[in-house]
Coordinates of C-alpha atoms and ligand atoms in Angstrom, one line a residue:
Chain A
M1 CA -0.2 0.0 0.0
T2 CA 1.5 3.5 -0.7
E3 CA 1.4 6.3 1.7
T4 CA -1.6 8.0 -0.1
N5 CA -3.5 5.0 -0.2
K6 CA -2.8 4.5 3.4
R7 CA -3.9 8.1 4.4
D8 CA -7.2 7.4 2.5
F9 CA -7.8 4.6 4.1
L10 CA -7.4 6.2 7.2
K11 CA -9.7 8.8 6.1
F12 CA -11.9 6.4 4.9
L13 CA -12.6 4.3 8.3
A14 CA -12.6 7.7 9.7
A15 CA -14.6 9.7 7.9
G16 CA -18.1 10.5 9.0
T17 CA -18.6 8.5 11.5
V18 CA -18.1 9.2 15.3
M19 CA -14.7 10.7 14.8
S20 CA -16.2 13.6 13.2
S21 CA -19.3 13.7 14.3
A22 CA -19.6 12.8 17.9
V23 CA -18.9 16.4 18.7
F24 CA -22.1 17.7 17.2
A25 CA -24.0 14.4 17.7
P26 CA -25.2 13.6 21.2
S27 CA -25.4 10.1 21.9
L28 CA -27.4 8.3 24.6
A29 CA -24.9 8.5 27.2
F30 CA -25.5 12.7 26.8
G31 CA -28.9 12.9 26.7
Q32 CA -31.9 12.6 29.2
N33 CA -33.9 12.2 26.8
P34 CA -34.4 9.3 24.3
A35 CA -32.8 9.9 21.1
H36 CA -34.3 10.6 18.1
V37 CA -33.9 9.6 14.7
V38 CA -35.6 10.7 11.7
V39 CA -36.1 8.9 8.6
I40 CA -37.2 10.7 5.2
G41 CA -39.0 8.7 2.9
G42 CA -41.3 5.7 4.2
G43 CA -40.3 3.9 0.9
T44 CA -38.7 0.5 0.8
G45 CA -35.5 1.9 2.2
G46 CA -36.9 4.0 5.0
A47 CA -39.5 1.5 6.3
T48 CA -37.3 -1.1 6.8
A49 CA -34.5 1.4 8.7
A50 CA -37.2 2.5 11.0
K51 CA -38.7 -1.1 11.5
Y52 CA -35.2 -2.5 12.3
L53 CA -34.3 0.7 14.4
K54 CA -37.5 -0.2 16.5
M55 CA -36.8 -4.0 16.5
G56 CA -32.7 -3.2 17.9
D57 CA -34.0 -0.6 20.5
K58 CA -37.7 0.1 21.5
T59 CA -36.5 3.0 23.7
I60 CA -35.1 5.4 20.8
R61 CA -37.8 7.4 19.0
V62 CA -38.1 7.0 15.2
T63 CA -40.1 9.1 12.8
I64 CA -40.9 8.7 9.4
I65 CA -41.7 11.9 7.5
E66 CA -43.3 10.7 4.3
T67 CA -45.8 12.7 1.5
N68 CA -47.9 10.2 1.1
D69 CA -50.0 8.3 3.7
V70 CA -50.0 4.6 1.6
Y71 CA -47.1 3.7 -0.2
Q72 CA -47.3 2.5 -3.7
R73 CA -45.0 -0.1 -4.5
C74 CA -43.5 -0.7 -7.9
Y75 CA -42.7 -4.5 -7.6
G76 CA -45.7 -6.0 -8.7
S77 CA -46.5 -2.9 -11.0
N78 CA -45.7 -4.9 -14.2
E79 CA -48.4 -7.2 -13.2
V80 CA -51.0 -4.4 -13.2
L81 CA -50.2 -3.5 -16.9
T82 CA -51.0 -7.2 -17.4
G83 CA -54.0 -7.1 -15.4
H84 CA -52.8 -10.1 -13.3
S85 CA -53.3 -7.7 -10.2
T86 CA -54.7 -4.5 -9.3
I87 CA -53.8 -1.3 -8.3
E88 CA -54.9 -1.9 -4.8
D89 CA -52.5 -4.8 -4.5
L90 CA -49.8 -2.4 -4.9
S91 CA -51.0 -0.3 -2.0
I92 CA -49.2 -0.6 1.5
S93 CA -50.3 0.7 4.6
Y94 CA -48.2 2.0 7.6
D95 CA -50.5 0.8 10.3
S96 CA -48.4 -2.2 11.2
L97 CA -45.0 0.0 11.4
R98 CA -46.8 2.4 13.6
D99 CA -48.9 0.0 15.9
K100 CA -46.8 -2.7 16.0
Y101 CA -43.3 -1.3 16.0
G102 CA -44.0 2.2 17.4
V103 CA -42.7 4.2 14.6
D104 CA -44.2 7.9 14.2
F105 CA -45.2 9.3 11.6
M106 CA -45.6 12.6 9.8
F107 CA -47.4 12.7 6.5
D108 CA -45.7 15.8 4.9
T109 CA -42.9 16.9 2.5
V110 CA -39.5 17.8 3.7
T111 CA -38.3 21.2 1.9
A112 CA -35.4 21.8 3.8
V113 CA -32.6 20.2 6.2
D114 CA -30.0 22.6 8.4
S115 CA -27.5 19.9 9.4
N116 CA -25.5 21.9 11.5
S117 CA -28.9 23.1 13.8
R118 CA -29.9 19.0 12.6
Q119 CA -33.3 20.9 11.8
I120 CA -35.7 19.9 9.3
T121 CA -38.2 22.1 7.3
L122 CA -41.7 20.9 6.2
E123 CA -43.8 22.0 3.7
T124 CA -46.8 22.7 6.3
G125 CA -43.9 24.8 8.0
A126 CA -43.6 22.5 10.6
K127 CA -40.1 21.9 12.2
L128 CA -38.3 18.9 13.6
S129 CA -34.9 18.0 14.9
Y130 CA -33.1 15.0 15.1
D131 CA -29.7 13.1 16.7
R132 CA -29.5 11.1 13.2
L133 CA -31.1 11.1 10.0
I134 CA -32.1 8.6 7.4
V135 CA -32.5 9.9 3.9
S136 CA -34.3 7.1 1.5
P137 CA -36.1 9.3 -1.3
G138 CA -35.7 7.2 -4.2
I139 CA -35.1 8.9 -7.3
S140 CA -36.2 11.6 -9.9
F141 CA -36.0 11.6 -13.5
T142 CA -33.8 13.8 -16.3
W143 CA -36.7 15.1 -18.6
T144 CA -34.3 16.8 -20.8
E145 CA -32.1 14.7 -22.8
T146 CA -34.4 13.7 -25.5
D147 CA -35.5 16.5 -28.1
G148 CA -39.5 16.6 -27.7
Y149 CA -39.7 14.9 -24.5
S150 CA -40.9 16.3 -21.3
E151 CA -42.4 15.5 -18.0
E152 CA -46.0 16.9 -19.9
I153 CA -45.2 14.4 -22.3
A154 CA -44.8 11.3 -19.9
N155 CA -47.7 12.4 -17.9
S156 CA -49.9 12.7 -20.9
V157 CA -48.6 10.9 -24.0
M158 CA -45.8 8.5 -23.0
P159 CA -45.8 7.4 -19.6
H160 CA -42.3 5.9 -17.9
S161 CA -44.6 3.7 -15.5
W162 CA -41.4 3.6 -13.3
K163 CA -43.0 5.2 -10.2
A164 CA -46.1 3.5 -9.4
G165 CA -49.7 5.1 -9.1
E166 CA -51.3 7.2 -11.8
Q167 CA -48.3 6.4 -14.1
T168 CA -48.8 2.5 -13.7
L169 CA -52.7 3.3 -14.6
L170 CA -51.8 5.5 -17.8
L171 CA -49.5 3.1 -19.0
K172 CA -52.1 0.2 -18.3
R173 CA -55.2 2.2 -20.3
Q174 CA -52.8 2.7 -23.2
I175 CA -51.8 -1.0 -23.4
D176 CA -55.9 -1.9 -22.9
A177 CA -56.9 0.2 -26.3
M178 CA -53.7 -0.6 -28.4
P179 CA -55.2 -2.1 -31.9
D180 CA -55.0 -5.6 -31.8
D181 CA -52.0 -5.8 -34.2
G182 CA -50.3 -2.9 -32.6
T183 CA -46.9 -1.8 -31.6
M184 CA -45.6 -0.9 -28.1
I185 CA -42.1 0.8 -28.1
I186 CA -40.2 0.1 -24.6
V187 CA -37.5 2.6 -24.1
P188 CA -35.2 1.4 -21.4
P189 CA -33.0 3.9 -19.6
P190 CA -29.1 4.1 -19.5
N191 CA -27.5 2.6 -16.5
P192 CA -27.4 3.1 -14.0
Y193 CA -31.4 3.3 -12.9
R194 CA -33.9 1.6 -10.4
C195 CA -34.8 -1.9 -11.1
P196 CA -32.2 -2.9 -13.9
P197 CA -34.2 -6.1 -15.2
G198 CA -37.4 -4.4 -15.0
P199 CA -38.2 -3.3 -18.4
Y200 CA -37.2 -6.3 -19.7
E201 CA -39.7 -8.0 -17.2
R202 CA -41.9 -5.6 -18.4
A203 CA -41.3 -6.7 -22.1
S204 CA -42.1 -10.5 -21.1
L205 CA -45.3 -10.0 -19.2
L206 CA -46.9 -8.0 -21.9
A207 CA -45.8 -10.4 -24.6
E208 CA -47.7 -13.3 -22.6
M209 CA -50.7 -10.9 -22.5
F210 CA -50.6 -10.3 -25.8
Q211 CA -50.2 -13.9 -27.1
K212 CA -53.5 -14.6 -25.4
E213 CA -55.2 -11.1 -26.5
K214 CA -53.4 -9.6 -29.0
P215 CA -51.6 -12.3 -31.0
Q216 CA -50.5 -10.0 -33.8
A217 CA -49.3 -7.0 -31.7
K218 CA -45.2 -6.5 -31.2
I219 CA -42.9 -5.5 -28.6
L220 CA -40.2 -3.2 -29.6
V221 CA -37.7 -2.7 -27.3
L222 CA -35.1 0.1 -28.2
D223 CA -32.2 -0.1 -25.9
V224 CA -29.4 2.4 -25.5
K225 CA -27.5 -0.6 -23.9
D226 CA -25.7 -3.5 -25.6
G227 CA -26.8 -6.0 -22.8
F228 CA -28.9 -5.6 -19.7
A229 CA -29.4 -7.3 -16.0
K230 CA -29.9 -11.2 -16.5
D231 CA -30.0 -11.0 -20.2
Q232 CA -29.0 -14.4 -21.6
P233 CA -31.8 -16.0 -19.0
F234 CA -34.3 -13.8 -20.3
M235 CA -33.4 -14.4 -23.7
L236 CA -33.5 -17.7 -23.5
G237 CA -36.9 -17.3 -21.8
W238 CA -38.2 -15.4 -24.8
N239 CA -36.5 -18.1 -27.4
R240 CA -38.7 -20.8 -25.6
L241 CA -42.1 -18.4 -25.2
Y242 CA -42.3 -15.4 -27.6
D243 CA -40.3 -17.0 -30.9
F244 CA -37.4 -14.6 -30.3
Q245 CA -34.4 -14.8 -32.2
I246 CA -31.2 -14.6 -29.6
P247 CA -28.9 -12.3 -31.4
E248 CA -25.2 -13.9 -31.9
T249 CA -23.7 -11.7 -29.4
K250 CA -25.7 -13.6 -26.4
M251 CA -25.3 -17.1 -28.0
D252 CA -22.2 -17.9 -25.7
G253 CA -23.4 -20.9 -23.1
M254 CA -26.9 -20.8 -24.7
P255 CA -28.1 -24.7 -24.8
D256 CA -28.1 -26.5 -28.1
D257 CA -32.0 -27.1 -28.2
V258 CA -32.7 -22.7 -28.7
N259 CA -35.1 -22.5 -31.6
I260 CA -33.7 -20.5 -34.4
F261 CA -36.3 -18.2 -36.4
D262 CA -36.0 -16.3 -39.7
A263 CA -38.4 -13.6 -38.8
P264 CA -38.3 -11.6 -35.4
G265 CA -41.3 -12.7 -33.3
M266 CA -43.2 -10.9 -30.9
I267 CA -40.3 -9.3 -29.1
E268 CA -37.7 -7.5 -30.9
W269 CA -34.4 -6.0 -28.8
V270 CA -32.4 -3.7 -30.4
P271 CA -29.2 -2.6 -28.9
G272 CA -27.5 0.5 -28.7
S273 CA -24.5 -0.6 -31.2
D274 CA -27.3 -1.4 -33.8
G275 CA -28.9 2.0 -33.3
G276 CA -31.2 1.2 -30.5
K277 CA -30.8 4.6 -28.6
V278 CA -33.7 6.8 -29.0
V279 CA -32.3 10.5 -29.8
A280 CA -36.1 12.5 -30.1
V281 CA -39.6 11.8 -29.7
D282 CA -42.7 12.9 -31.3
A283 CA -45.5 13.0 -29.1
N284 CA -48.2 14.1 -32.1
A285 CA -47.1 11.8 -34.6
M286 CA -46.3 9.1 -31.8
T287 CA -42.8 8.2 -33.1
V288 CA -39.3 7.8 -31.6
T289 CA -36.4 8.5 -33.7
T290 CA -33.1 6.6 -33.2
Q291 CA -29.7 7.8 -33.3
F292 CA -29.2 5.8 -36.6
G293 CA -31.8 8.3 -38.2
D294 CA -34.8 5.6 -38.4
T295 CA -38.3 7.1 -37.7
I296 CA -40.5 4.4 -35.9
H297 CA -44.1 4.6 -34.9
G298 CA -45.6 3.3 -31.9
D299 CA -49.2 3.0 -31.0
V300 CA -48.0 2.5 -27.3
I301 CA -44.5 4.4 -26.2
N302 CA -43.4 3.6 -22.8
F303 CA -40.2 5.8 -22.3
I304 CA -38.7 5.4 -19.3
P305 CA -36.4 8.4 -18.8
P306 CA -32.7 8.7 -17.2
Q307 CA -32.9 8.8 -13.6
K308 CA -30.9 10.6 -10.7
A309 CA -31.3 10.9 -7.0
A310 CA -34.5 12.2 -5.6
K311 CA -34.9 16.4 -5.5
L312 CA -34.6 16.0 -2.0
A313 CA -30.7 15.0 -2.2
F314 CA -30.0 17.7 -4.2
D315 CA -31.8 20.3 -2.2
M316 CA -30.0 18.8 0.7
D317 CA -26.7 19.2 -1.0
L318 CA -25.9 15.4 -0.5
T319 CA -25.1 14.9 -4.4
E320 CA -22.1 14.4 -6.4
G321 CA -23.1 14.4 -9.9
N322 CA -26.4 12.4 -10.1
W323 CA -26.1 10.1 -6.8
C324 CA -25.3 10.8 -3.2
P325 CA -21.6 9.6 -2.3
I326 CA -21.5 7.8 1.3
N327 CA -19.3 6.4 3.8
H328 CA -20.3 2.7 3.3
L329 CA -19.0 1.1 6.4
T330 CA -22.1 3.6 8.3
M331 CA -23.9 4.8 5.3
E332 CA -23.3 8.2 6.4
S333 CA -23.0 10.9 3.8
T334 CA -19.3 12.2 2.9
R335 CA -20.6 15.8 2.6
H336 CA -23.0 16.3 5.8
P337 CA -22.5 14.7 9.4
N338 CA -25.1 12.7 11.0
I339 CA -27.2 12.2 7.7
H340 CA -27.1 8.9 6.3
V341 CA -28.5 8.0 2.8
I342 CA -29.5 4.6 1.5
G343 CA -31.9 3.3 -1.3
D344 CA -31.6 4.1 -5.1
S345 CA -30.2 7.5 -3.9
C346 CA -27.1 6.1 -2.8
V347 CA -23.8 5.4 -4.1
A348 CA -23.5 1.6 -3.5
D349 CA -21.0 0.6 -6.1
E350 CA -21.8 -3.2 -7.5
M351 CA -25.0 -3.3 -5.8
P352 CA -28.0 -2.5 -8.1
K353 CA -30.7 -0.2 -7.6
S354 CA -33.5 -2.5 -6.3
G355 CA -35.9 -2.7 -3.5
Y356 CA -33.7 -5.9 -2.1
S357 CA -30.7 -3.5 -2.0
A358 CA -32.7 -0.7 -0.3
N359 CA -33.9 -3.1 2.1
T360 CA -30.3 -4.3 3.8
Q361 CA -28.6 -1.3 3.2
A362 CA -31.6 0.1 5.7
K363 CA -30.6 -3.2 8.1
V364 CA -26.8 -1.8 7.7
V365 CA -27.8 1.5 8.8
A366 CA -30.2 0.6 11.7
A367 CA -27.3 -1.5 13.1
Q368 CA -24.8 1.1 12.8
I369 CA -26.8 4.1 13.7
L370 CA -27.6 2.0 17.1
H371 CA -23.8 1.1 17.8
L372 CA -23.1 5.0 17.4
L373 CA -25.9 6.1 19.5
H374 CA -24.7 3.8 22.3
D375 CA -20.9 5.1 21.7
Q376 CA -20.0 1.8 20.3
E377 CA -18.1 1.1 17.0
P378 CA -19.9 0.3 13.8
E379 CA -19.7 -3.3 13.2
E380 CA -18.6 -5.1 10.0
P381 CA -21.3 -5.1 7.5
T382 CA -22.8 -6.9 4.7
W383 CA -25.5 -6.8 2.3
S384 CA -26.9 -8.9 -0.4
N385 CA -29.6 -8.5 -3.4
V386 CA -32.2 -11.0 -4.8
C387 CA -34.1 -10.3 -7.6
F388 CA -36.4 -12.7 -9.1
S389 CA -38.3 -11.5 -12.3
R390 CA -41.0 -13.6 -14.5
V391 CA -40.4 -14.2 -18.3
S392 CA -44.0 -15.7 -17.7
S393 CA -46.3 -16.4 -14.9
E394 CA -44.6 -19.9 -14.9
Y395 CA -41.3 -19.1 -15.9
G396 CA -38.9 -17.4 -13.4
V397 CA -35.3 -16.4 -13.8
S398 CA -33.0 -15.2 -10.9
V399 CA -30.1 -12.9 -10.0
G400 CA -28.7 -12.8 -6.4
G401 CA -25.3 -11.3 -4.8
I402 CA -23.7 -11.1 -1.6
Y403 CA -21.9 -7.5 -0.9
R404 CA -19.1 -7.0 1.5
L405 CA -17.2 -4.1 2.4
D406 CA -14.0 -3.8 0.3
H407 CA -11.5 -2.2 3.3
E408 CA -9.1 -1.2 1.1
T409 CA -11.0 0.7 -1.1
G410 CA -14.3 1.3 0.8
K411 CA -16.2 0.2 -1.7
I412 CA -19.2 -2.5 -1.6
V413 CA -17.9 -5.1 -3.9
S414 CA -20.0 -8.5 -4.7
T415 CA -18.6 -12.0 -2.9
Q416 CA -16.0 -13.7 -5.3
G417 CA -17.5 -17.1 -6.8
S418 CA -20.6 -16.5 -5.6
G419 CA -24.1 -14.9 -6.7
G420 CA -25.0 -14.3 -10.6
V421 CA -28.0 -15.1 -12.7
S422 CA -29.9 -18.6 -13.2
P423 CA -27.8 -21.0 -15.4
L424 CA -29.0 -21.3 -18.8
D425 CA -28.9 -25.5 -18.7
A426 CA -31.3 -25.1 -16.0
S427 CA -34.4 -27.5 -16.2
H428 CA -38.1 -26.7 -16.9
Q429 CA -39.3 -27.5 -13.3
F430 CA -35.7 -24.9 -12.1
N431 CA -37.7 -22.1 -14.2
R432 CA -40.9 -23.1 -12.3
L433 CA -40.0 -22.6 -8.8
E434 CA -38.1 -19.4 -9.7
A435 CA -41.6 -18.1 -10.5
L436 CA -43.2 -19.5 -7.6
Y437 CA -40.8 -18.3 -5.6
Q438 CA -41.2 -14.6 -7.1
G439 CA -44.8 -14.7 -5.5
A440 CA -43.5 -15.8 -2.1
W441 CA -40.7 -13.3 -2.4
M442 CA -43.3 -10.6 -2.8
E443 CA -45.4 -11.6 0.3
N444 CA -42.2 -11.8 2.5
F445 CA -40.1 -9.1 1.1
V446 CA -43.3 -6.6 1.9
T447 CA -43.6 -8.1 5.5
D448 CA -40.1 -7.6 6.2
S449 CA -40.0 -4.1 5.1
F450 CA -43.1 -2.9 6.1
G451 CA -44.1 -4.7 9.3
Chain B
M1 CA 7.7 1.0 7.4
R2 CA 5.0 -0.9 5.2
L3 CA 1.9 -2.0 7.1
G4 CA -0.6 -4.5 5.7
I5 CA -4.2 -3.9 6.0
R6 CA -4.7 -5.9 9.4
E7 CA -2.1 -3.8 11.0
I8 CA -3.4 -0.6 9.7
A9 CA -7.2 -1.9 10.8
V10 CA -5.7 -2.5 14.0
L11 CA -3.7 0.3 14.4
V12 CA -6.9 2.7 13.4
C13 CA -8.7 0.6 16.1
L14 CA -6.0 1.7 18.9
L15 CA -6.6 5.3 17.5
G16 CA -10.3 5.6 18.5
P17 CA -13.7 4.5 17.6
G18 CA -15.7 4.8 14.7
V19 CA -13.9 1.9 13.4
A20 CA -14.8 -1.6 12.3
C21 CA -11.8 -3.4 13.8
S22 CA -12.9 -6.9 13.0
Q23 CA -13.3 -8.5 9.8
S24 CA -16.1 -11.1 11.0
I25 CA -19.6 -10.5 10.6
S26 CA -22.1 -10.8 13.2
G27 CA -24.8 -13.8 13.1
A28 CA -27.4 -10.9 13.2
M29 CA -26.0 -8.9 10.4
L30 CA -25.8 -11.8 8.3
G31 CA -29.3 -13.5 8.9
D32 CA -31.0 -10.4 8.3
T33 CA -29.6 -10.2 4.9
C34 CA -31.7 -13.7 4.1
A35 CA -35.1 -11.9 5.5
G36 CA -36.1 -10.1 2.3
C37 CA -37.1 -13.5 1.2
H38 CA -37.0 -15.9 3.9
G39 CA -39.0 -13.2 6.4
T40 CA -38.0 -10.8 9.4
Q41 CA -35.6 -13.0 11.8
G42 CA -36.6 -16.0 9.4
A43 CA -40.5 -15.7 10.2
A44 CA -41.4 -16.4 6.7
V45 CA -45.4 -15.4 6.1
N46 CA -45.3 -17.2 2.7
V47 CA -43.7 -20.9 3.2
T48 CA -43.1 -21.5 0.0
I49 CA -39.7 -20.0 0.7
P50 CA -38.8 -22.0 3.7
P51 CA -39.0 -20.2 7.1
L52 CA -35.4 -20.1 8.9
A53 CA -36.8 -19.3 12.4
G54 CA -36.2 -22.1 15.0
M55 CA -34.4 -24.3 12.7
N56 CA -31.8 -26.6 14.5
A57 CA -28.6 -25.6 14.1
E58 CA -27.0 -28.4 12.7
Q59 CA -29.5 -28.8 9.8
F60 CA -28.9 -25.3 8.9
V61 CA -25.6 -25.8 8.7
A62 CA -25.5 -29.1 6.7
T63 CA -27.9 -27.7 4.3
M64 CA -26.0 -24.7 3.8
L65 CA -23.0 -26.8 3.3
A66 CA -24.6 -28.9 0.9
Y67 CA -25.9 -25.9 -1.4
R68 CA -22.5 -24.8 -1.1
T69 CA -20.8 -28.0 -2.5
G70 CA -23.6 -28.5 -4.9
K71 CA -24.6 -31.7 -3.2
Q72 CA -28.2 -30.4 -2.8
S73 CA -29.3 -28.1 -5.7
G74 CA -31.6 -25.3 -5.0
T75 CA -32.7 -22.6 -7.1
I76 CA -30.6 -19.5 -6.1
M77 CA -29.1 -20.9 -2.9
N78 CA -26.7 -22.9 -4.6
R79 CA -25.3 -19.2 -6.0
V80 CA -25.9 -17.4 -2.2
A81 CA -24.5 -20.4 -0.3
R82 CA -21.1 -20.2 -2.4
A83 CA -20.6 -16.7 -0.8
Y84 CA -20.3 -17.7 2.9
S85 CA -17.5 -19.2 5.2
D86 CA -17.9 -22.0 7.8
E87 CA -17.9 -19.6 10.2
E88 CA -20.3 -17.5 8.7
I89 CA -22.7 -20.4 8.2
N90 CA -22.2 -21.4 12.0
A91 CA -23.1 -17.9 13.2
M92 CA -26.5 -17.7 10.7
A93 CA -27.4 -21.1 12.3
E94 CA -26.9 -19.8 15.8
Y95 CA -29.0 -16.6 15.0
F96 CA -32.0 -18.3 13.3
A97 CA -32.1 -21.3 15.9
S98 CA -32.5 -18.6 18.6
F99 CA -36.0 -17.4 17.3
P100 CA -39.1 -19.6 18.0
T101 CA -40.3 -21.5 14.9
S102 CA -42.8 -19.2 13.1
T103 CA -45.8 -21.3 13.7
S104 CA -45.2 -21.6 17.3
K105 CA -45.4 -17.5 17.6
Ligands
FAD501 C1 -41.4 -2.0 -12.7 C2 -40.5 -1.7 -11.3 C3 -40.1 -3.2 -10.9 C4 -39.2 -3.3 -10.1 N1 -39.6 -4.5 -9.3 C5 -38.5 -5.1 -8.0 C6 -38.3 -6.0 -7.7 O1 -38.9 -7.2 -8.2 N2 -37.6 -6.1 -6.6 C7 -36.8 -5.2 -6.3 O2 -35.8 -5.6 -5.1 N3 -37.0 -3.8 -6.5 C8 -38.0 -4.0 -7.5 N4 -37.9 -2.5 -7.9 C9 -37.0 -1.3 -7.5 C10 -37.8 -1.0 -6.4 O3 -38.8 -0.2 -6.1 C11 -36.8 0.4 -5.7 O4 -35.4 0.5 -5.9 C12 -37.1 0.8 -4.2 O5 -38.6 1.0 -4.0 C13 -36.1 1.8 -3.8 O6 -36.4 2.0 -2.3 P1 -36.0 3.9 -1.6 O7 -36.4 3.8 -0.3 O8 -34.8 4.0 -2.4 O9 -36.8 4.5 -2.8 P2 -38.6 4.6 -2.7 O10 -39.3 3.2 -2.3 O11 -39.1 5.2 -4.3 O12 -39.0 5.5 -1.5 C14 -38.9 6.6 -1.5 C15 -40.0 7.7 -0.6 O13 -39.7 8.9 -0.3 C16 -40.7 9.6 -0.4 N5 -40.2 11.1 -0.4 C17 -39.2 11.5 -1.5 N6 -38.7 12.5 -1.0 C18 -39.5 13.3 0.0 C19 -39.5 14.5 0.2 N7 -39.2 15.6 0.1 N8 -40.3 14.3 1.7 C20 -41.0 13.2 2.2 N9 -41.1 12.2 1.4 C21 -40.2 12.2 0.5 C22 -41.6 9.4 -1.2 O14 -43.0 9.7 -1.6 C23 -41.3 7.6 -1.5 O15 -42.3 7.0 -0.7 C24 -39.1 -2.2 -9.1 C25 -39.2 -1.0 -9.8 C26 -39.6 -0.8 -10.4 C27 -39.8 0.6 -11.4

C-alpha cells in the first residue's frame, strides 16, 4: 500500500463516523431524552430502517416523514399492466409500523434540512430536529436528454410507469386500448437506474398477455445498452416462449436446443450498437427517432427516462454528480455529518438499485446508528440483493449477490465466486420454481420491509 | 515501515472509535440479509420459501454446506451459499436457532 493509499484508507475509516460527528451528535450517554432518529421517505429503504431501528432498541424515538400516507410499491406493478393484479394490490399501509413497532409518522414533504442545527423544515411550515437522520427518497428523472420529450409528455402521452400509481394506470389504459396488431415501444433507460431487469420483465409479461389477447401485436425494445441484467436467461425464455431470435452476441453458453427463427417474433430487442438509442420523440406523430436516423411509429410508447437521485437529495446538497456519495461502513453522507443516505439515491458501487438492496442497506444503517448512539464502534457490514423476474407467469429467472465492504477501497463489492444469474442449462422445473418463488418473495419482502 | 491492511486496521482501532476492527460479521448482520426472502428473523409468512426461524442449527449448517458444494441443488441458494465461510454459516445457524419457529408464534 502506498503512503497516499494508507492515508485515504485511514480517512475512509474515520470519515463521517463518530470521529467527526460525535462532537455534534449527542449519543444516548449524553442526553436524558431518548435519542431521536428521523427517516425521510417511508419507501422500501426508509420503512425497513425504521422497523429495524425499533426492533433493535425500543427506547429510541423513530419518526418517518413521508409525503403519502399509503405507499405504492413498484415491485409487482408490471403485473398491474397485464391485469394480473390491481393497483390496490400495490398499496401498503403504515399501520403495522406504527402500531406494532411504535414508529411515529408525519405525512408531509421535507423542503429543507439544516445539518448544522439538525433541523428539518416541512412544507406545512412545521420544524423537527433529529440526532441522526436517514434519507431514502428514491429517484427523480432527467427530462431533458431527448428532443421532444418532457415531464408533460410523460404525464400525458408517453408514460414511464417507473413510479407506481397514476403512471401505472395511464400506461395500462394505453395498452388496453392498443389495436390488436399494434406496436408497443419500450425505451429502457441508460445505467444506472432503478430495477435493472424491470423493463425486460415488463416486455416479457406483456408478451405473455398479448399472446392471448392481441397475438398480432409487437413489442419493440429500443435500448441504449448492449446488454442488460439477466439478459441471457431472459432471452432464452423469450426464445422458448415468444419466438425470439437470440442475437449472435448473446449465444455464448446457450443450450443446443434453442430455436432458430428467420423472422422476429413478438419481442424484438435493438441494442445500442445497432442503433437502439432513441434521440428524439414526437408526441403528436407518436414516433421515436433513433441515433441511426430511423423514425418508428408506436401505438404505445413506454419511454423510461434517465434517472438520478431524488430532488430532495439535490436540495440537501447530498449529491455529487447524479447520486449521493456515502461512507459505506455507516452509510453516512460524505458531504454532511449525521445524515445517512440509503436506497436508490445512494452510491452503492456494485449493488444494483433495487428494493432488496434498499432493504439490506436499511438494516446496515439501523445497526450502525444504534452502535453510534450507544457510543460503540460500527460493526462489519454485509448486504445482499436477490431479484426474481418472471419471463411468464410460470417461468422465472433470478439474480443474486452477497456484498461486502472492501476495506482497501471503501467500496461495496460482490463476494467472489458467488451470486450471479440463473444457469442457462436450468431445467424446466427450475424456472417453474423461480416463478413460484417470485410470488413468495413478494409477500415475505413486503412484510419484512413494512412490518 | 510498510503496513499490511490488517495492521492498519488494528492501528486505527487503537486510535479511536468509529472503526470496524474485526473482519468477522455477526450472525444478526448476516442473517438479516436473508430476511427479504425468508422473513424477518426467519419467520416467513409465505412458506413456499422455507422459514428459518427456530431451525435446528446443525440442520441449517448441513443444508448450507450441501448447497455450497452443490450436493443439494436449489435454485438461487447454491449461488448464495458459495458466498459464505464455515464460520459465517455457523453464526447464521445460531442466529436463526435462537428464534421460536414461526408456527409457534
Ligand atoms: C417496474 C418496477 C419493478 C420493480 N421490481 C422490483 C423487484 O422485483 N425487486 C426489487 O428489489 N426491486 C424492484 N423495483 C425497485 C424498487 O421499487 C426500488 O429500488 C425501491 O423502491 C427503492 O427504495 P427507496 O427507499 O430508495 O425509494 P422508494 O421506495 O421510492 O421510496 C422513496 C419515498 O420517499 C418519499 N419522498 C421523497 N422525497 C420526499 C420528501 N421531500 N419528503 C417526504 N417524503 C419524500 C417518496 O414519497 C417515497 O415514498 C422495481 C421498480 C420498478 C419501477
